[in-house]
Amino acid sequence: MVQPLFASNPYSSPFLLAAYRLTNKFKAVDVLHRWLWIFEKSRESNVRIVAYSTDCDARYLLSMRLATGFFAKYNNIAICDRVDALEINLPQEWKAWFFMPIRQIFFCFQDPVHLCTKLRNRMLSDTSFLLIGKEEVSIEVLMELIENKSKIAHDLVKTDINLNDRQNFTSCLNLSDDDVLVTLEDIEGSQATRIYLRLLRNIALAYVEHNTSTIDHIYHSWFGVFCDVHGKLGYM
């Protein structure tokens, strides 16, 4: 299937290429072997896979590291030495902090929608206790917002904080909207929750929003990193 890109609509719609079912009894190397098999079979049909995107499962993350050589190496397969590997043309001054090999057969990244819903679900979970500094990230302040503030001010509904729909990405956007953050300022004990929602918003801007500029992509992605460090985000 070929989908041309036009200047008036540069984003092609996704389509299902393949579907398969497997048990949960697999290892990271099994994932890597499957990716390589799909890559090679696609090449036989003149299709070049550029990247794989997955969720946050630890086995998939390790597969990403093995595939890209990011502080990990799979001894039996010299992936980066293949003749069909892509070569990244890095400026010389970048090489001191760019830790992946410059030759890559394909790239890997986490599914950003899944990453956002993971953050939302952790915040709404009854079993997690999130601290930023000495203040708790709390669903109670969101409930107080919905019950005591006009919907015109924040546009939230109770389904936005309902954990039953764990893949509700629209809820992620609603919760992290600027109007919500501004309205929360009037609710006592909401600072940690606002910081957490700001983190969620920055991840969406960095990895999901099509209209984010390149420099803003970098800013919002690094904001998430430094929010964890300087905000002292803790999990219990």
PDB file of N, CA and C in Angstrom, residues 107-143:
ATOM      1  N   PHE A 107      15.415   2.474  13.968  1.00  0.00           N
ATOM      2  CA  PHE A 107      15.323   3.231  15.210  1.00  0.00           C
ATOM      3  C   PHE A 107      14.170   2.700  16.054  1.00  0.00           C
ATOM      4  N   CYS A 108      14.174   3.047  17.322  1.00  0.00           N
ATOM      5  CA  CYS A 108      13.140   2.582  18.252  1.00  0.00           C
ATOM      6  C   CYS A 108      12.693   3.736  19.133  1.00  0.00           C
ATOM      7  N   PHE A 109      11.418   3.749  19.448  1.00  0.00           N
ATOM      8  CA  PHE A 109      10.918   4.738  20.391  1.00  0.00           C
ATOM      9  C   PHE A 109       9.645   4.206  21.032  1.00  0.00           C
ATOM     10  N   GLN A 110       9.333   4.729  22.191  1.00  0.00           N
ATOM     11  CA  GLN A 110       8.120   4.317  22.883  1.00  0.00           C
ATOM     12  C   GLN A 110       6.904   4.957  22.227  1.00  0.00           C
ATOM     13  N   ASP A 111       5.814   4.229  22.235  1.00  0.00           N
ATOM     14  CA  ASP A 111       4.558   4.761  21.720  1.00  0.00           C
ATOM     15  C   ASP A 111       4.142   5.931  22.608  1.00  0.00           C
ATOM     16  N   PRO A 112       4.117   7.161  22.087  1.00  0.00           N
ATOM     17  CA  PRO A 112       3.854   8.322  22.951  1.00  0.00           C
ATOM     18  C   PRO A 112       2.450   8.338  23.535  1.00  0.00           C
ATOM     19  N   VAL A 113       1.461   7.842  22.787  1.00  0.00           N
ATOM     20  CA  VAL A 113       0.098   7.796  23.320  1.00  0.00           C
ATOM     21  C   VAL A 113       0.049   6.867  24.526  1.00  0.00           C
ATOM     22  N   HIS A 114       0.714   5.718  24.400  1.00  0.00           N
ATOM     23  CA  HIS A 114       0.753   4.766  25.512  1.00  0.00           C
ATOM     24  C   HIS A 114       1.506   5.358  26.698  1.00  0.00           C
ATOM     25  N   LEU A 115       2.552   6.111  26.423  1.00  0.00           N
ATOM     26  CA  LEU A 115       3.317   6.748  27.495  1.00  0.00           C
ATOM     27  C   LEU A 115       2.451   7.744  28.260  1.00  0.00           C
ATOM     28  N   CYS A 116       1.653   8.524  27.539  1.00  0.00           N
ATOM     29  CA  CYS A 116       0.764   9.490  28.194  1.00  0.00           C
ATOM     30  C   CYS A 116      -0.294   8.791  29.044  1.00  0.00           C
ATOM     31  N   THR A 117      -0.900   7.747  28.499  1.00  0.00           N
ATOM     32  CA  THR A 117      -1.935   7.049  29.271  1.00  0.00           C
ATOM     33  C   THR A 117      -1.335   6.344  30.485  1.00  0.00           C
ATOM     34  N   LYS A 118      -0.076   5.886  30.377  1.00  0.00           N
ATOM     35  CA  LYS A 118       0.585   5.291  31.539  1.00  0.00           C
ATOM     36  C   LYS A 118       0.704   6.312  32.670  1.00  0.00           C
ATOM     37  N   LEU A 119       1.101   7.534  32.331  1.00  0.00           N
ATOM     38  CA  LEU A 119       1.231   8.581  33.343  1.00  0.00           C
ATOM     39  C   LEU A 119      -0.127   8.925  33.951  1.00  0.00           C
ATOM     40  N   ARG A 120      -1.136   9.022  33.103  1.00  0.00           N
ATOM     41  CA  ARG A 120      -2.489   9.306  33.602  1.00  0.00           C
ATOM     42  C   ARG A 120      -2.960   8.203  34.538  1.00  0.00           C
ATOM     43  N   ASN A 121      -2.787   6.954  34.117  1.00  0.00           N
ATOM     44  CA  ASN A 121      -3.281   5.838  34.917  1.00  0.00           C
ATOM     45  C   ASN A 121      -2.558   5.732  36.255  1.00  0.00           C
ATOM     46  N   ARG A 122      -1.260   6.052  36.260  1.00  0.00           N
ATOM     47  CA  ARG A 122      -0.526   6.012  37.526  1.00  0.00           C
ATOM     48  C   ARG A 122      -1.068   7.065  38.493  1.00  0.00           C
ATOM     49  N   MET A 123      -1.400   8.230  37.974  1.00  0.00           N
ATOM     50  CA  MET A 123      -1.934   9.289  38.821  1.00  0.00           C
ATOM     51  C   MET A 123      -3.300   8.914  39.387  1.00  0.00           C
ATOM     52  N   LEU A 124      -4.122   8.229  38.591  1.00  0.00           N
ATOM     53  CA  LEU A 124      -5.486   7.903  39.003  1.00  0.00           C
ATOM     54  C   LEU A 124      -5.577   6.595  39.787  1.00  0.00           C
ATOM     55  N   SER A 125      -4.489   5.851  39.863  1.00  0.00           N
ATOM     56  CA  SER A 125      -4.520   4.544  40.514  1.00  0.00           C
ATOM     57  C   SER A 125      -4.711   4.665  42.024  1.00  0.00           C
ATOM     58  N   ASP A 126      -5.480   3.725  42.584  1.00  0.00           N
ATOM     59  CA  ASP A 126      -5.692   3.687  44.034  1.00  0.00           C
ATOM     60  C   ASP A 126      -4.488   3.114  44.777  1.00  0.00           C
ATOM     61  N   THR A 127      -3.618   2.427  44.070  1.00  0.00           N
ATOM     62  CA  THR A 127      -2.509   1.739  44.731  1.00  0.00           C
ATOM     63  C   THR A 127      -1.192   2.507  44.659  1.00  0.00           C
ATOM     64  N   SER A 128      -1.153   3.614  43.939  1.00  0.00           N
ATOM     65  CA  SER A 128       0.090   4.380  43.825  1.00  0.00           C
ATOM     66  C   SER A 128       0.023   5.620  44.707  1.00  0.00           C
ATOM     67  N   PHE A 129       1.188   6.039  45.172  1.00  0.00           N
ATOM     68  CA  PHE A 129       1.309   7.225  46.016  1.00  0.00           C
ATOM     69  C   PHE A 129       2.445   8.057  45.444  1.00  0.00           C
ATOM     70  N   LEU A 130       2.110   9.167  44.804  1.00  0.00           N
ATOM     71  CA  LEU A 130       3.093   9.980  44.091  1.00  0.00           C
ATOM     72  C   LEU A 130       3.409  11.239  44.884  1.00  0.00           C
ATOM     73  N   LEU A 131       4.688  11.491  45.059  1.00  0.00           N
ATOM     74  CA  LEU A 131       5.131  12.681  45.772  1.00  0.00           C
ATOM     75  C   LEU A 131       5.989  13.546  44.862  1.00  0.00           C
ATOM     76  N   ILE A 132       5.766  14.845  44.918  1.00  0.00           N
ATOM     77  CA  ILE A 132       6.672  15.825  44.326  1.00  0.00           C
ATOM     78  C   ILE A 132       7.057  16.764  45.457  1.00  0.00           C
ATOM     79  N   GLY A 133       8.312  16.680  45.869  1.00  0.00           N
ATOM     80  CA  GLY A 133       8.700  17.372  47.086  1.00  0.00           C
ATOM     81  C   GLY A 133       8.018  16.713  48.270  1.00  0.00           C
ATOM     82  N   LYS A 134       7.270  17.478  49.028  1.00  0.00           N
ATOM     83  CA  LYS A 134       6.543  16.942  50.174  1.00  0.00           C
ATOM     84  C   LYS A 134       5.040  16.892  49.925  1.00  0.00           C
ATOM     85  N   GLU A 135       4.636  17.172  48.696  1.00  0.00           N
ATOM     86  CA  GLU A 135       3.205  17.222  48.396  1.00  0.00           C
ATOM     87  C   GLU A 135       2.806  16.058  47.507  1.00  0.00           C
ATOM     88  N   GLU A 136       1.612  15.558  47.718  1.00  0.00           N
ATOM     89  CA  GLU A 136       1.117  14.394  46.981  1.00  0.00           C
ATOM     90  C   GLU A 136       0.393  14.816  45.708  1.00  0.00           C
ATOM     91  N   VAL A 137       0.635  14.064  44.639  1.00  0.00           N
ATOM     92  CA  VAL A 137      -0.170  14.198  43.426  1.00  0.00           C
ATOM     93  C   VAL A 137      -1.504  13.521  43.706  1.00  0.00           C
ATOM     94  N   SER A 138      -2.581  14.281  43.656  1.00  0.00           N
ATOM     95  CA  SER A 138      -3.837  13.794  44.222  1.00  0.00           C
ATOM     96  C   SER A 138      -4.991  13.879  43.236  1.00  0.00           C
ATOM     97  N   ILE A 139      -5.753  12.792  43.161  1.00  0.00           N
ATOM     98  CA  ILE A 139      -6.975  12.798  42.366  1.00  0.00           C
ATOM     99  C   ILE A 139      -8.067  13.597  43.071  1.00  0.00           C
ATOM    100  N   GLU A 140      -7.925  13.767  44.400  1.00  0.00           N
ATOM    101  CA  GLU A 140      -8.941  14.493  45.160  1.00  0.00           C
ATOM    102  C   GLU A 140      -9.046  15.952  44.720  1.00  0.00           C
ATOM    103  N   VAL A 141      -7.920  16.567  44.389  1.00  0.00           N
ATOM    104  CA  VAL A 141      -7.991  17.965  43.961  1.00  0.00           C
ATOM    105  C   VAL A 141      -8.688  18.081  42.609  1.00  0.00           C
ATOM    106  N   LEU A 142      -8.545  17.061  41.775  1.00  0.00           N
ATOM    107  CA  LEU A 142      -9.254  17.060  40.495  1.00  0.00           C
ATOM    108  C   LEU A 142     -10.751  16.867  40.708  1.00  0.00           C
ATOM    109  N   MET A 143     -11.099  15.993  41.657  1.00  0.00           N
ATOM    110  CA  MET A 143     -12.512  15.805  41.976  1.00  0.00           C
ATOM    111  C   MET A 143     -13.108  17.092  42.543  1.00  0.00           C
TER     112      MET A 143
END
